[in-house]
Amino acid sequence: MRKPDGAPARWPEMSTETETSNAKKELTYSARHLEKSAGRQQDSADRRTELAADRTVLAAERTYAAWVRTGLAALASGVGAGALLEHVVPDWLGLATGSLLVVFAGFCFIAAVWREMMRVAPPRPDTPRLPSNLLIGVNGFLLLVCIAALVGVWIR
């Protein structure tokens, strides 16, 4: 450090070698600290990216579950409406209500698979995605159940 202009007389005088040595030490310390800090920030950013990818996968699965849940509720309502409205309202109204709800259930099962198969490519998620074959198999079976329920509503 140099003695600033106008500094009191008691300001210690340092030699140029001491100044250079201290400056090198401070610079070395600062560089090490900056390197460690940058490494921590990089690790932190990478981890946040991985966690965001996991959240994306889990959000897609929650959406899939909501579509299937809605489809199952519509299927049960369609079958129930067809059976409960048999002698209460005109036959065509009970048939139309039951059919519409069962067809909506089929739409929900198709939309569930379609939404889950649309892959938003998150970077390196730790969470595995649901297998495509499983999704197609389960929802295909539920679609067959919808067709059978629709036939049952029309035949009653």
mmCIF file of C-alpha atoms in Angstrom:
data_model
loop_
_atom_site.group_PDB
_atom_site.id
_atom_site.type_symbol
_atom_site.label_atom_id
_atom_site.label_comp_id
_atom_site.label_asym_id
_atom_site.label_seq_id
_atom_site.Cartn_x
_atom_site.Cartn_y
_atom_site.Cartn_z
ATOM 1 C CA MET A 1 0.000 0.000 0.000
ATOM 2 C CA ARG A 2 1.180 3.430 -0.765
ATOM 3 C CA LYS A 3 0.935 6.361 1.552
ATOM 4 C CA PRO A 4 -1.871 8.518 0.208
ATOM 5 C CA ASP A 5 -1.242 12.193 -0.367
ATOM 6 C CA GLY A 6 -1.989 14.194 2.732
ATOM 7 C CA ALA A 7 -1.718 11.158 5.034
ATOM 8 C CA PRO A 8 -0.472 11.749 8.568
ATOM 9 C CA ALA A 9 3.202 11.302 9.276
ATOM 10 C CA ARG A 10 2.621 8.157 11.291
ATOM 11 C CA TRP A 11 1.412 6.307 8.129
ATOM 12 C CA PRO A 12 3.711 3.299 7.750
ATOM 13 C CA GLU A 13 5.953 3.291 4.768
ATOM 14 C CA MET A 14 6.184 0.012 2.855
ATOM 15 C CA SER A 15 8.702 -1.054 0.359
ATOM 16 C CA THR A 16 7.760 -1.891 -3.187
ATOM 17 C CA GLU A 17 8.610 -5.576 -2.632
ATOM 18 C CA THR A 18 6.261 -5.791 0.329
ATOM 19 C CA GLU A 19 3.509 -4.104 -1.653
ATOM 20 C CA THR A 20 3.961 -6.498 -4.553
ATOM 21 C CA SER A 21 4.053 -9.514 -2.245
ATOM 22 C CA ASN A 22 0.865 -8.441 -0.446
ATOM 23 C CA ALA A 23 -0.884 -7.704 -3.740
ATOM 24 C CA LYS A 24 0.027 -11.155 -5.069
ATOM 25 C CA LYS A 25 -1.280 -12.824 -1.909
ATOM 26 C CA GLU A 26 -4.535 -10.893 -2.058
ATOM 27 C CA LEU A 27 -4.951 -11.651 -5.742
ATOM 28 C CA THR A 28 -4.269 -15.367 -5.181
ATOM 29 C CA TYR A 29 -6.744 -15.488 -2.306
ATOM 30 C CA SER A 30 -9.359 -13.629 -4.345
ATOM 31 C CA ALA A 31 -8.881 -15.933 -7.349
ATOM 32 C CA ARG A 32 -9.260 -19.060 -5.208
ATOM 33 C CA HIS A 33 -12.338 -17.674 -3.508
ATOM 34 C CA LEU A 34 -13.872 -16.709 -6.866
ATOM 35 C CA GLU A 35 -13.124 -20.142 -8.326
ATOM 36 C CA LYS A 36 -14.780 -21.939 -5.390
ATOM 37 C CA SER A 37 -17.761 -19.618 -5.519
ATOM 38 C CA ALA A 38 -18.215 -20.104 -9.269
ATOM 39 C CA GLY A 39 -18.043 -23.887 -8.831
ATOM 40 C CA ARG A 40 -20.722 -23.801 -6.136
ATOM 41 C CA GLN A 41 -22.952 -21.622 -8.305
ATOM 42 C CA GLN A 42 -22.526 -23.954 -11.274
ATOM 43 C CA ASP A 43 -23.366 -27.006 -9.131
ATOM 44 C CA SER A 44 -26.354 -25.198 -7.690
ATOM 45 C CA ALA A 45 -27.625 -24.163 -11.131
ATOM 46 C CA ASP A 46 -27.227 -27.703 -12.466
ATOM 47 C CA ARG A 47 -29.119 -29.135 -9.504
ATOM 48 C CA ARG A 48 -31.927 -26.591 -9.893
ATOM 49 C CA THR A 49 -32.206 -27.563 -13.566
ATOM 50 C CA GLU A 50 -32.411 -31.253 -12.675
ATOM 51 C CA LEU A 51 -35.072 -30.582 -10.035
ATOM 52 C CA ALA A 52 -37.057 -28.495 -12.514
ATOM 53 C CA ALA A 53 -36.930 -31.404 -14.981
ATOM 54 C CA ASP A 54 -38.227 -33.750 -12.270
ATOM 55 C CA ARG A 55 -41.063 -31.350 -11.482
ATOM 56 C CA THR A 56 -41.977 -31.264 -15.184
ATOM 57 C CA VAL A 57 -42.190 -35.057 -15.350
ATOM 58 C CA LEU A 58 -44.274 -35.255 -12.166
ATOM 59 C CA ALA A 59 -46.616 -32.493 -13.381
ATOM 60 C CA ALA A 60 -47.188 -34.428 -16.616
ATOM 61 C CA GLU A 61 -48.071 -37.539 -14.594
ATOM 62 C CA ARG A 62 -50.521 -35.553 -12.445
ATOM 63 C CA THR A 63 -52.173 -34.280 -15.620
ATOM 64 C CA TYR A 64 -52.426 -37.831 -16.941
ATOM 65 C CA ALA A 65 -53.992 -38.992 -13.675
ATOM 66 C CA ALA A 66 -56.514 -36.129 -13.809
ATOM 67 C CA TRP A 67 -57.617 -37.108 -17.325
ATOM 68 C CA VAL A 68 -58.034 -40.761 -16.335
ATOM 69 C CA ARG A 69 -59.881 -39.812 -13.142
ATOM 70 C CA THR A 70 -62.255 -37.581 -15.112
ATOM 71 C CA GLY A 71 -62.804 -40.345 -17.670
ATOM 72 C CA LEU A 72 -63.618 -42.914 -14.992
ATOM 73 C CA ALA A 73 -66.074 -40.525 -13.326
ATOM 74 C CA ALA A 74 -67.747 -39.799 -16.675
ATOM 75 C CA LEU A 75 -67.936 -43.529 -17.466
ATOM 76 C CA ALA A 76 -69.564 -44.330 -14.138
ATOM 77 C CA SER A 77 -71.940 -41.386 -14.529
ATOM 78 C CA GLY A 78 -72.890 -42.459 -18.035
ATOM 79 C CA VAL A 79 -73.705 -46.010 -16.983
ATOM 80 C CA GLY A 80 -75.530 -44.728 -13.899
ATOM 81 C CA ALA A 81 -77.497 -42.143 -15.855
ATOM 82 C CA GLY A 82 -78.566 -44.743 -18.380
ATOM 83 C CA ALA A 83 -79.827 -47.042 -15.617
ATOM 84 C CA LEU A 84 -81.348 -44.476 -13.247
ATOM 85 C CA LEU A 85 -83.144 -42.355 -15.814
ATOM 86 C CA GLU A 86 -84.868 -45.321 -17.485
ATOM 87 C CA HIS A 87 -88.447 -44.657 -16.313
ATOM 88 C CA VAL A 88 -88.009 -41.107 -15.027
ATOM 89 C CA VAL A 89 -87.479 -39.189 -18.284
ATOM 90 C CA PRO A 90 -88.253 -40.025 -21.916
ATOM 91 C CA ASP A 91 -86.156 -42.928 -23.196
ATOM 92 C CA TRP A 92 -84.300 -40.819 -25.769
ATOM 93 C CA LEU A 93 -83.138 -38.369 -23.067
ATOM 94 C CA GLY A 94 -81.765 -41.112 -20.801
ATOM 95 C CA LEU A 95 -80.104 -42.761 -23.802
ATOM 96 C CA ALA A 96 -78.582 -39.466 -24.983
ATOM 97 C CA THR A 97 -77.324 -38.547 -21.506
ATOM 98 C CA GLY A 98 -75.726 -41.935 -20.888
ATOM 99 C CA SER A 99 -74.221 -42.054 -24.379
ATOM 100 C CA LEU A 100 -72.809 -38.549 -24.164
ATOM 101 C CA LEU A 101 -71.136 -39.225 -20.816
ATOM 102 C CA VAL A 102 -69.644 -42.537 -22.006
ATOM 103 C CA VAL A 103 -68.350 -40.934 -25.227
ATOM 104 C CA PHE A 104 -66.834 -38.125 -23.143
ATOM 105 C CA ALA A 105 -65.130 -40.774 -20.983
ATOM 106 C CA GLY A 106 -63.597 -42.299 -24.115
ATOM 107 C CA PHE A 107 -62.379 -38.865 -25.170
ATOM 108 C CA CYS A 108 -60.757 -38.397 -21.741
ATOM 109 C CA PHE A 109 -58.892 -41.703 -22.037
ATOM 110 C CA ILE A 110 -57.601 -40.794 -25.498
ATOM 111 C CA ALA A 111 -56.625 -37.287 -24.374
ATOM 112 C CA ALA A 112 -54.779 -38.710 -21.357
ATOM 113 C CA VAL A 113 -52.484 -40.786 -23.550
ATOM 114 C CA TRP A 114 -52.087 -38.015 -26.101
ATOM 115 C CA ARG A 115 -51.079 -35.489 -23.425
ATOM 116 C CA GLU A 116 -48.641 -37.883 -21.756
ATOM 117 C CA MET A 117 -47.059 -38.933 -25.065
ATOM 118 C CA MET A 118 -46.347 -35.300 -25.991
ATOM 119 C CA ARG A 119 -42.831 -35.196 -24.613
ATOM 120 C CA VAL A 120 -41.541 -31.889 -23.436
ATOM 121 C CA ALA A 121 -37.861 -32.683 -23.343
ATOM 122 C CA PRO A 122 -36.670 -31.660 -19.892
ATOM 123 C CA PRO A 123 -32.917 -31.785 -19.464
ATOM 124 C CA ARG A 124 -31.799 -34.963 -17.688
ATOM 125 C CA PRO A 125 -34.646 -35.715 -15.265
ATOM 126 C CA ASP A 126 -33.866 -38.098 -12.410
ATOM 127 C CA THR A 127 -37.476 -39.273 -12.322
ATOM 128 C CA PRO A 128 -38.296 -41.992 -14.874
ATOM 129 C CA ARG A 129 -41.311 -41.418 -17.106
ATOM 130 C CA LEU A 130 -44.201 -43.848 -17.356
ATOM 131 C CA PRO A 131 -43.593 -46.446 -20.094
ATOM 132 C CA SER A 132 -45.486 -45.676 -23.294
ATOM 133 C CA ASN A 133 -46.601 -49.284 -23.736
ATOM 134 C CA LEU A 134 -48.189 -49.277 -20.288
ATOM 135 C CA LEU A 135 -50.073 -46.048 -20.995
ATOM 136 C CA ILE A 136 -51.387 -47.276 -24.321
ATOM 137 C CA GLY A 137 -52.342 -50.676 -22.870
ATOM 138 C CA VAL A 138 -54.228 -49.333 -19.835
ATOM 139 C CA ASN A 139 -56.014 -46.607 -21.738
ATOM 140 C CA GLY A 140 -56.781 -48.960 -24.630
ATOM 141 C CA PHE A 141 -58.447 -51.318 -22.161
ATOM 142 C CA LEU A 142 -60.413 -48.410 -20.646
ATOM 143 C CA LEU A 143 -61.499 -47.400 -24.153
ATOM 144 C CA LEU A 144 -62.790 -50.949 -24.741
ATOM 145 C CA VAL A 145 -64.710 -50.693 -21.471
ATOM 146 C CA CYS A 146 -66.242 -47.448 -22.769
ATOM 147 C CA ILE A 147 -67.338 -49.155 -25.961
ATOM 148 C CA ALA A 148 -68.859 -52.030 -23.970
ATOM 149 C CA ALA A 149 -70.646 -49.532 -21.677
ATOM 150 C CA LEU A 150 -71.966 -47.634 -24.704
ATOM 151 C CA VAL A 151 -73.334 -50.868 -26.154
ATOM 152 C CA GLY A 152 -74.857 -51.663 -22.757
ATOM 153 C CA VAL A 153 -76.527 -48.236 -22.546
ATOM 154 C CA TRP A 154 -78.041 -48.685 -26.016
ATOM 155 C CA ILE A 155 -79.198 -52.304 -25.508
ATOM 156 C CA ARG A 156 -80.824 -51.979 -22.071
#
